[in-house]
Coordinates of C-alpha atoms and ligand atoms in Angstrom, one line a residue:
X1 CA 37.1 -127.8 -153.1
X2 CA 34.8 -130.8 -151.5
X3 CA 31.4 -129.7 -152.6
X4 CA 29.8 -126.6 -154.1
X5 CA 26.3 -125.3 -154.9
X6 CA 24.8 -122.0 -155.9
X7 CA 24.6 -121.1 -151.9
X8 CA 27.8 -122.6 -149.8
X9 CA 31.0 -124.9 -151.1
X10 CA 33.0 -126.0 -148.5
X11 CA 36.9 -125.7 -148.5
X12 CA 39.1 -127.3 -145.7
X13 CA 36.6 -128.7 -143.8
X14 CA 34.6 -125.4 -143.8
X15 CA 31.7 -123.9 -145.7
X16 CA 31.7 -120.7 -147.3
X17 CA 29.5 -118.2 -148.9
X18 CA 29.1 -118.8 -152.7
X19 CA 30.3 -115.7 -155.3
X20 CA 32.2 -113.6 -151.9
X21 CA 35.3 -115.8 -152.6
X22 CA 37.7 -118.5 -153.4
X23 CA 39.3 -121.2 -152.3
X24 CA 42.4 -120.1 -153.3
X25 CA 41.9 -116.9 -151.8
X26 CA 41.5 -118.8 -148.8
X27 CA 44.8 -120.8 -149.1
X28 CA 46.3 -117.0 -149.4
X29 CA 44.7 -116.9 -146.1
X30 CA 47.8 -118.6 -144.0
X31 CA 50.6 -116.1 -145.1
X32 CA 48.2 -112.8 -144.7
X33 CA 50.8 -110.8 -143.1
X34 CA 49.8 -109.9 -139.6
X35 CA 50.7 -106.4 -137.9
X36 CA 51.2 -106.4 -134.3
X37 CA 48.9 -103.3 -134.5
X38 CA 46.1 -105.6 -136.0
X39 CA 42.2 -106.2 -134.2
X40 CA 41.5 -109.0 -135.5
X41 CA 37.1 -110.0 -134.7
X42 CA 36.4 -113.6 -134.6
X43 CA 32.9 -114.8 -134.4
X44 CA 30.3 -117.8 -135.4
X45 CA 28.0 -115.8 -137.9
X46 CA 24.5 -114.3 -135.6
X47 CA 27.0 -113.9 -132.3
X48 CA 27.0 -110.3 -132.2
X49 CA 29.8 -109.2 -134.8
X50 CA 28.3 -106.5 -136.2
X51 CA 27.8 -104.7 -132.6
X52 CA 31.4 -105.7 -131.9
X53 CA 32.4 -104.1 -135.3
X54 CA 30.8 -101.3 -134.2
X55 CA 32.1 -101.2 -130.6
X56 CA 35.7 -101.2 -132.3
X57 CA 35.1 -99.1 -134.9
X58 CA 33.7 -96.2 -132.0
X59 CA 36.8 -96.6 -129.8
X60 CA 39.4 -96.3 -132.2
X61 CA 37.6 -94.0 -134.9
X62 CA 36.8 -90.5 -133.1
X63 CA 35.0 -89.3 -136.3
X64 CA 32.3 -92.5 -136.4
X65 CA 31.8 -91.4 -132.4
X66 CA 30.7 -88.1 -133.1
X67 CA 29.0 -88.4 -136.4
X68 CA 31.0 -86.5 -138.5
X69 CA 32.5 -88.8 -141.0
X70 CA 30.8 -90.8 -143.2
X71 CA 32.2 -94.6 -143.5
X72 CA 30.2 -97.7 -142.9
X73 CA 31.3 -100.3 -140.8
X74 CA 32.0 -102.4 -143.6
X75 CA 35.0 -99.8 -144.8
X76 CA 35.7 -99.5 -141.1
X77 CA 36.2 -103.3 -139.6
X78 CA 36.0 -105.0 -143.2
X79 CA 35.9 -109.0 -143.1
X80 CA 39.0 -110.8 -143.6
X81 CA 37.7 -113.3 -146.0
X82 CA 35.1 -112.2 -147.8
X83 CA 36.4 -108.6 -149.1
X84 CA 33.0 -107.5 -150.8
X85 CA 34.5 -104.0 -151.4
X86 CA 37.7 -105.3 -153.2
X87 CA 39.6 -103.2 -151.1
X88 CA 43.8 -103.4 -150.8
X89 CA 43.5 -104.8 -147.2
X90 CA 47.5 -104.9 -147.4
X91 CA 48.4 -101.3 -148.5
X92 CA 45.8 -100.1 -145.6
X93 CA 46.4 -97.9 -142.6
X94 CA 47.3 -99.3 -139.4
X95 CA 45.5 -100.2 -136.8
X96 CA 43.9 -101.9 -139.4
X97 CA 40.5 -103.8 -137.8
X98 CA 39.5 -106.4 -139.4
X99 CA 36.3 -109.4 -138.5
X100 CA 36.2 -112.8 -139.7
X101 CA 34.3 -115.8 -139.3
X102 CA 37.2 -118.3 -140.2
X103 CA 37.7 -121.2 -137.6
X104 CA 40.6 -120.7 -135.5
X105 CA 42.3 -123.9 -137.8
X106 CA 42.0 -121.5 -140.4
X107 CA 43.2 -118.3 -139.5
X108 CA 46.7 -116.7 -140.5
X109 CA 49.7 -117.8 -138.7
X110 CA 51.0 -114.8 -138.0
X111 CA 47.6 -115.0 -135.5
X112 CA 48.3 -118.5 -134.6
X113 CA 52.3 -117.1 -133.8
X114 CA 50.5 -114.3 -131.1
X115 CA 50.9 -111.3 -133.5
X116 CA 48.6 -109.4 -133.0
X117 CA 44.8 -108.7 -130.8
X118 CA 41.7 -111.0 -131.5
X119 CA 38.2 -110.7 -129.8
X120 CA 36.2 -113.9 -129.7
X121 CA 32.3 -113.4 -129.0
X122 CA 30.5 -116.1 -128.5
X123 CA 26.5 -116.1 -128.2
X124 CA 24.1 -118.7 -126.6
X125 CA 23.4 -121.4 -129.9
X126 CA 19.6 -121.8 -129.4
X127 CA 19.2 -117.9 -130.0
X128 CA 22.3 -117.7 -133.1
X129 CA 20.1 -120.3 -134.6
X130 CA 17.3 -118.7 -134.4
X131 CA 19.4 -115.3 -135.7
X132 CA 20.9 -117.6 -138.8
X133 CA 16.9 -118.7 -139.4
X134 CA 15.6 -114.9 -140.1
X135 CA 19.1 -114.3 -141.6
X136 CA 18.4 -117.0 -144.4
X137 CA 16.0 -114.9 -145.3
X138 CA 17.3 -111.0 -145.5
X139 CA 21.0 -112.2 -147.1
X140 CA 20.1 -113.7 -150.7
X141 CA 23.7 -115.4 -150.6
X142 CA 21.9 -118.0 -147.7
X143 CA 19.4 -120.7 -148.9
X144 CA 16.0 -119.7 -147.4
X145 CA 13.6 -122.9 -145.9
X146 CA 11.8 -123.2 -142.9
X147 CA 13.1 -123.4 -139.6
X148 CA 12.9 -127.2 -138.9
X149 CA 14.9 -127.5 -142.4
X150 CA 17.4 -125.2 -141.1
X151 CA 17.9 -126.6 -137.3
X152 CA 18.6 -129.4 -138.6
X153 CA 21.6 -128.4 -141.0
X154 CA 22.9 -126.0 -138.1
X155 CA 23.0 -129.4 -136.0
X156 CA 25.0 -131.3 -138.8
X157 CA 27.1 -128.1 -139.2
X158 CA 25.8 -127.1 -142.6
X159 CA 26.1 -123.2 -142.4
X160 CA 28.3 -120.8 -142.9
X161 CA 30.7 -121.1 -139.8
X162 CA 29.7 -124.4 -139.6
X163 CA 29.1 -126.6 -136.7
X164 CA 28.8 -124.5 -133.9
X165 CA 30.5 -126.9 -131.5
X166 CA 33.3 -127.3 -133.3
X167 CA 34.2 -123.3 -133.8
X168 CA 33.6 -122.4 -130.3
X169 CA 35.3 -125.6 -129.2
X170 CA 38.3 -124.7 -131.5
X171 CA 38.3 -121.1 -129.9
X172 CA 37.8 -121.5 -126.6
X173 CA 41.0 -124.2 -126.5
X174 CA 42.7 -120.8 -127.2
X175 CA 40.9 -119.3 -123.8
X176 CA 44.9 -119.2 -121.9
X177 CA 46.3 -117.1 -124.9
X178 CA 46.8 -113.4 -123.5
X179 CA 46.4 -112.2 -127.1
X180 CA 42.5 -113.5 -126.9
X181 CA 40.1 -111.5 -125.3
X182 CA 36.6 -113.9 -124.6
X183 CA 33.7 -112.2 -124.4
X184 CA 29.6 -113.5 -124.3
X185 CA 26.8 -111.3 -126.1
X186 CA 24.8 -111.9 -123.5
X187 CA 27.3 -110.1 -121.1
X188 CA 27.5 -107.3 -123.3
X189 CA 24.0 -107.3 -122.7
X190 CA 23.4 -107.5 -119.4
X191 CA 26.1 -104.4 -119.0
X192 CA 27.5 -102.9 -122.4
X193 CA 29.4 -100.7 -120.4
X194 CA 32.0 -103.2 -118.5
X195 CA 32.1 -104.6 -121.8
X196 CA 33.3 -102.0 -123.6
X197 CA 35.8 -100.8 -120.6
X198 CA 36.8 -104.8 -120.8
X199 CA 37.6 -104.2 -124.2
X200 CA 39.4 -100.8 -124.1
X201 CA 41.6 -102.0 -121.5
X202 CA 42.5 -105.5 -123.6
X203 CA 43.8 -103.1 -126.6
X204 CA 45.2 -100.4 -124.8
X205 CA 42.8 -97.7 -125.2
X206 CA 42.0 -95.2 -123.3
X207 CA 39.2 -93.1 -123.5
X208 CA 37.6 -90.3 -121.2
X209 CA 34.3 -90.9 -119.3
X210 CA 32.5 -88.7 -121.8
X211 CA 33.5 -90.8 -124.6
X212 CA 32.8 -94.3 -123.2
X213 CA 29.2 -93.1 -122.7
X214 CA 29.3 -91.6 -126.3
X215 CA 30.4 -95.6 -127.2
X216 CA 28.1 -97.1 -125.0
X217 CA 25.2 -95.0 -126.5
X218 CA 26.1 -95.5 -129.9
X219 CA 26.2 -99.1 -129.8
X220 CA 22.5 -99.5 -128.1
X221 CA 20.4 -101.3 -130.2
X222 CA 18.1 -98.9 -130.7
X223 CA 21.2 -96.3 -132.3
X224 CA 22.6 -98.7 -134.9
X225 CA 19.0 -99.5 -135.9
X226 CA 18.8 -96.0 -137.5
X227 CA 22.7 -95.4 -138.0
X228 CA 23.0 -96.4 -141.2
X229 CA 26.8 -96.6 -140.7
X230 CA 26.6 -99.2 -138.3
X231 CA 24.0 -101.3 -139.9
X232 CA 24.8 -102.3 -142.6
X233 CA 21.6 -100.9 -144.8
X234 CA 24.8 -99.4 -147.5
X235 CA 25.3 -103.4 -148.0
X236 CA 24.7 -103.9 -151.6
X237 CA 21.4 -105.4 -152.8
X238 CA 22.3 -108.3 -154.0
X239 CA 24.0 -109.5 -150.6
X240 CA 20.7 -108.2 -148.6
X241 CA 17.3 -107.5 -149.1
X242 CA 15.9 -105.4 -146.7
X243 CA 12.6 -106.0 -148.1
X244 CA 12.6 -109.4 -146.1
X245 CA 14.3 -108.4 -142.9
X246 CA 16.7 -105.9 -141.1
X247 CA 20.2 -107.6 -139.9
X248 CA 19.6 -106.0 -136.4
X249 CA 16.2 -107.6 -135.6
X250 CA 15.3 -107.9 -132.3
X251 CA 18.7 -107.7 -130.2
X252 CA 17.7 -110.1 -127.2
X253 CA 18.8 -112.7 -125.5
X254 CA 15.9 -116.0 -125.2
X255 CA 14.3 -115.3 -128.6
X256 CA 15.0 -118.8 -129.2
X257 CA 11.6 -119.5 -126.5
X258 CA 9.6 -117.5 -129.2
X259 CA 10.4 -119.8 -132.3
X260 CA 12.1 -123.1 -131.2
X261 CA 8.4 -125.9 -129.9
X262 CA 9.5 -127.8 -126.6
X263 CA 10.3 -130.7 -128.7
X264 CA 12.8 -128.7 -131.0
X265 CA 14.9 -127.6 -128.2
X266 CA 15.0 -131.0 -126.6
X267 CA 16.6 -132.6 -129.8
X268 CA 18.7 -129.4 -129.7
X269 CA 19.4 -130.2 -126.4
X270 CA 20.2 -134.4 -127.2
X271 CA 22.8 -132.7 -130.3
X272 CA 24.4 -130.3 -128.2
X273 CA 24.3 -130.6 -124.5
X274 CA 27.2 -133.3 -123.7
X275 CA 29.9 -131.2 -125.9
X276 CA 28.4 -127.8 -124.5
X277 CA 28.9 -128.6 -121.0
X278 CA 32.6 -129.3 -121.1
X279 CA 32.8 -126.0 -122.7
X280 CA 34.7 -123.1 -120.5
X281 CA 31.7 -120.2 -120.7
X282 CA 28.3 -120.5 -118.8
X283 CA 25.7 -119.8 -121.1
X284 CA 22.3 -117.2 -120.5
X285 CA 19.4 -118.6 -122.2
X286 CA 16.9 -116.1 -120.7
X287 CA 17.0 -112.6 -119.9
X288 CA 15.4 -113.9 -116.5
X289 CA 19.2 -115.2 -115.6
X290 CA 20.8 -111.9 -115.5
Ligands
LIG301 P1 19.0 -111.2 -133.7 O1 18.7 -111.7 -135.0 O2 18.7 -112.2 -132.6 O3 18.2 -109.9 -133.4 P2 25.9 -110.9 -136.3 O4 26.3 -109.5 -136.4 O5 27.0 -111.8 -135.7 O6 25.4 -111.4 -137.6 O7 24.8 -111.0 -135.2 C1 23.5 -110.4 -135.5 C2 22.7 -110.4 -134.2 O8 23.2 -109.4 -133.3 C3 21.3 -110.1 -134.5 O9 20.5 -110.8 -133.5 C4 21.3 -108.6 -134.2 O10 20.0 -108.0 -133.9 C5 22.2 -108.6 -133.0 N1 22.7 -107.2 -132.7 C6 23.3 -106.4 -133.5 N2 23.6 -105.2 -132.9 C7 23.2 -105.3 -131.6 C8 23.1 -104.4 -130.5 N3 23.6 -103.2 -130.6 N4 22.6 -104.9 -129.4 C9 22.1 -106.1 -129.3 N5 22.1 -107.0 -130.3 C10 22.6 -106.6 -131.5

């Protein structure tokens, strides 16, 4: 372990949350035993998991689609490396679905070795950090400061997923792999149901008209926002206080203009912009681009 304080300690060139786990749980990492039958969701924190989680969940769990069972998302798509419930992750059903943060470096080799399906969303940086900013506040397991504080350690790479660059970068060197389906938030966006047909047809699934429109319209902003399912309000409190914040806050793409002065962005822009552009994905900054 390099460093460690009551918030983050980083482990393997990577920072984690504080109290959700270990390092050598994270060693264990490598030889998790992969199922072919495995989703595997891979994300930078604030890039739209949660939405994804609940896209998956909808498509392959007929009783979350029509609202008669009664099992959150975190039961349903759990995280790989920080298992808050304690649950037997290795014992479980298959498909087993499963989200993590973890850089690809990082992730099991039986992933590494093609077993299995992965989804890697990615989400423009200017509005993630602006998503990690409110975040800091809602999850007590972040540190909490103001937003200049916190641009500035999301430009070092001091959060949780850490630099930015480097996790997308170390993704999207994956982009030839046939067992990585690339998607953008803001596509999902601009048309959540191509998305979710993109999706469907990556893992195999096939699902009637009537029940893509029943996923679509369960995973609008304005339905997770009151499923409580898909939203994570059965989090405990002591991971989130909802008294601060709700993790699905405003759902938009450009927030970042609301928050970020001109001269934030340009030293945003002097950090980021040489790295970004060799980058394979075309980014939306503005709802205005679609
Ligand atoms: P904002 O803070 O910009 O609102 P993650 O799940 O990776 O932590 O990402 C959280 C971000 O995804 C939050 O962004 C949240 O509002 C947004 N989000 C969650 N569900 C969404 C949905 N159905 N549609 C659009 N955005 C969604």
């Amino acid at each position: 372990m390099e460093l460690s304080d009551k918030y983050m300690f980083k482990h393997k060139g990577s920072y984690f949350v504080t109290d959700l786990v270990t390092p050598e749980y994270i060693d264990s990492l490598e030889d998790f035993e992969i199922r072919d039958s495995d989703v595997f969701l891979a994300t930078f924190p604030k890039s739209g998991t949660i939405w994804t989680q609940n896209i998956l969940s909808l498509i392959y769990h007929e009783g979350h689609r029509n609202g008669t069972e009664d099992t959150d998302l975190l039961d349903r798509v759990p995280w790989l490396e920080y298992n808050i419930r304690k649950r037997d992750y290795v014992s479980r059903a298959s498909p087993r679905l499963f989200a993590t943060h973890l850089p690809y470096y990082l992730i099991p080799k039986g992933l590494r070795n093609g077993r299995a399906k992965m989804i890697y969303v990615a989400r423009n940086p200017k509005d993630v950090l602006v998503s990690y900013y409110h975040f800091s506040k809602v999850s007590v397991k972040l540190e909490e400061a103001g937003f200049d504080v916190i641009m500035e350690r999301f430009l070092a790479g001091k959060v949780i997923g850490n630099l930015w660059l480097d996790h997308i970068e170390g993704w999207s060197a994956q982009r030839d792999n046939p067992s990585i389906l690339f998607l953008m938030y803001e596509e999902m966006k601009k048309d959540l149901r191509s998305s979710v047909l993109k999706i469907c047809n990556f893992l195999g699934k096939t699902l009637t008209e009537k029940e893509l429109d029943d996923v679509v319209d369960k995973a609008s902003f304005g339905k997770m926002s009151v499923d409580r399912r898909a939203n994570y309000t059965t989090m405990p409190t002591d991971l989130l206080d909802f008294k601060k914040g709700r993790f699905l806050r405003k759902g938009t793409v450009g927030d970042w203009k609301n928050m970020m002065t001109v001269a934030q962005s340009e030293r945003f822009d002097s950090v980021f912009k040489e790295r970004m552009e060799k980058l394979p994905f075309k980014f939306i900054w503005d709802v205005n681009e679609f």
